[in-house]
Amino acid sequence: EAPSFYLKNNKNENVSLKSFSGYIVYLTFWFTGCKPCLKDIPNENHLVEVFKDEKVKFLSICMFSSEESWRECIDKYSIKSIPLICKGNWDKILKEKYNVSSFPHYAIIDKHGKIIINKWRNPSTDAEEEIRKYLTKQ
C-alpha cells in the first residue's frame, strides 16, 4: 500500500494521494537546490504531455525547500506536473515512508494505490513504456 499524504499544491489547495484513486500515479520527490532534479523537469513535462489524455497523474513533491523557492522553480521551469510542497513534518514522514535516500527519487503507484516501483533509476529513458505497461493492467 502506498503511504498516503496530505500536501498543498501551488493554488494553496490540500491534495491527498487518495484523490488519485483509479489513476497510475507517477511521483517525483525533489528539492529546489538539486541540479539533477531540475535537469529532469523537461523529461517529466514531456511525459505529462504524452499521457495527458490517459488515466495517469504526475505529482512532483518538493521537499526540504522554502515555499518561495518552490514557486520560483514552478514558474522558471514551467512544471506541468501537479506541484506539491511538504510543510511541517511531511518532509521527514515521506522521506522515511518512501525510503528516499537520494534525489530525485521516483515512484509509481498503480490504480489500486499499491506501489509498483519505488527508487526507480532515471526514468527518462524508459518511463513511457513502463507506464503504458501498467495502464493496460487491471
Coordinates of C-alpha atoms in Angstrom, one line a residue:
E1 CA 0.0 0.0 0.0
A2 CA 1.4 3.4 -1.0
P3 CA 1.9 5.7 2.1
S4 CA -0.7 8.4 1.9
F5 CA 0.0 12.1 2.2
Y6 CA -1.9 15.4 2.5
L7 CA 0.1 18.3 0.9
K8 CA -0.5 21.8 -0.5
N9 CA -0.4 22.5 -4.3
N10 CA 0.5 25.8 -5.9
K11 CA -3.1 27.0 -5.6
N12 CA -2.9 26.5 -1.8
E13 CA -5.4 23.6 -2.0
N14 CA -4.9 20.5 0.1
V15 CA -4.2 17.4 -2.0
S16 CA -4.2 13.8 -0.8
L17 CA -2.9 10.7 -2.6
K18 CA -6.4 9.1 -2.2
S19 CA -7.8 11.7 -4.5
F20 CA -6.0 10.0 -7.4
S21 CA -7.5 6.6 -6.9
G22 CA -8.1 4.9 -10.2
Y23 CA -5.1 6.5 -11.8
I24 CA -1.5 5.4 -12.3
V25 CA 0.4 8.0 -10.1
Y26 CA 4.0 8.9 -11.0
L27 CA 5.7 10.6 -8.0
T28 CA 8.9 12.6 -8.2
F29 CA 10.5 13.6 -4.9
W30 CA 12.8 16.6 -5.4
F31 CA 14.1 19.8 -3.8
T32 CA 14.8 23.2 -5.4
G33 CA 18.6 23.1 -5.0
C34 CA 19.0 19.7 -6.6
K35 CA 20.6 20.1 -10.0
P36 CA 19.8 16.6 -11.3
C37 CA 16.2 17.2 -10.2
L38 CA 16.0 20.4 -12.2
K39 CA 17.7 18.8 -15.2
D40 CA 14.9 16.1 -15.3
I41 CA 12.0 18.5 -15.3
P42 CA 11.8 18.7 -19.2
N43 CA 11.6 14.9 -19.4
E44 CA 8.8 14.9 -16.8
N45 CA 7.0 17.7 -18.7
H46 CA 7.2 15.6 -21.8
L47 CA 5.6 12.6 -20.0
V48 CA 2.8 14.8 -18.8
E49 CA 2.1 15.8 -22.4
V50 CA 2.3 12.2 -23.7
F51 CA -0.2 10.9 -21.1
K52 CA -2.5 14.0 -20.8
D53 CA -5.5 12.0 -22.1
E54 CA -4.7 8.9 -20.1
K55 CA -5.5 7.8 -16.5
V56 CA -2.1 8.9 -15.3
K57 CA -1.2 11.7 -12.9
F58 CA 2.2 13.2 -12.3
L59 CA 2.9 14.6 -8.9
S60 CA 6.1 16.5 -8.1
I61 CA 6.6 16.6 -4.4
C62 CA 9.1 19.3 -3.3
M63 CA 10.9 18.5 -0.1
F64 CA 13.2 20.5 2.2
S65 CA 12.7 23.7 0.3
S66 CA 11.1 27.1 1.0
E67 CA 7.7 27.8 -0.5
E68 CA 9.2 30.9 -2.2
S69 CA 12.0 28.9 -4.0
W70 CA 9.5 26.1 -4.9
R71 CA 7.1 28.7 -6.5
E72 CA 10.1 30.2 -8.4
C73 CA 11.0 26.8 -9.8
I74 CA 7.4 26.1 -10.9
D75 CA 7.5 29.3 -13.0
K76 CA 11.1 29.2 -14.2
Y77 CA 10.9 25.5 -15.3
S78 CA 7.2 25.6 -16.4
I79 CA 6.5 22.5 -14.3
K80 CA 3.5 20.7 -15.9
S81 CA 3.1 18.0 -13.3
I82 CA 0.9 18.7 -10.2
P83 CA 3.3 20.6 -7.9
L84 CA 3.1 19.8 -4.2
I85 CA 5.2 21.0 -1.3
C86 CA 6.0 19.4 2.0
K87 CA 5.3 21.6 5.0
G88 CA 5.5 20.8 8.7
N89 CA 6.7 17.2 9.3
W90 CA 5.8 15.9 5.8
D91 CA 9.5 16.0 4.6
K92 CA 10.6 13.6 7.3
I93 CA 7.5 11.4 7.1
L94 CA 7.6 10.9 3.3
K95 CA 11.4 10.5 3.3
E96 CA 11.0 7.6 5.7
K97 CA 7.8 6.1 4.3
Y98 CA 9.1 6.1 0.7
N99 CA 12.7 5.3 1.7
V100 CA 14.0 8.4 -0.1
S101 CA 17.8 8.4 0.2
S102 CA 18.8 10.5 -2.8
F103 CA 17.2 13.0 -5.2
P104 CA 15.5 12.9 -7.5
H105 CA 13.5 9.9 -6.2
Y106 CA 10.8 8.3 -8.4
A107 CA 7.9 6.0 -7.6
I108 CA 4.9 4.7 -9.5
I109 CA 1.7 3.7 -7.8
D110 CA -0.9 1.6 -9.5
K111 CA -4.7 2.3 -10.0
H112 CA -5.4 0.5 -6.7
G113 CA -3.0 2.5 -4.5
K114 CA -0.1 -0.1 -4.5
I115 CA 3.5 0.9 -5.0
I116 CA 4.7 -0.7 -8.3
I117 CA 8.1 0.9 -8.4
N118 CA 10.0 2.7 -5.7
K119 CA 13.6 4.1 -6.0
W120 CA 13.3 4.0 -9.8
R121 CA 16.5 4.6 -11.7
N122 CA 16.4 7.6 -14.0
P123 CA 13.1 7.1 -15.7
S124 CA 13.6 9.4 -18.6
T125 CA 14.8 6.6 -20.8
D126 CA 12.0 4.0 -20.4
A127 CA 9.3 5.7 -18.4
E128 CA 6.8 5.9 -21.2
E129 CA 7.0 2.2 -21.9
E130 CA 6.8 1.3 -18.2
I131 CA 3.7 3.5 -17.6
R132 CA 2.0 2.0 -20.6
K133 CA 2.6 -1.5 -19.3
Y134 CA 0.7 -0.6 -16.1
L135 CA -2.1 1.3 -17.8
T136 CA -3.1 -1.9 -19.6
K137 CA -3.3 -3.9 -16.4
Q138 CA -6.4 -4.1 -14.4

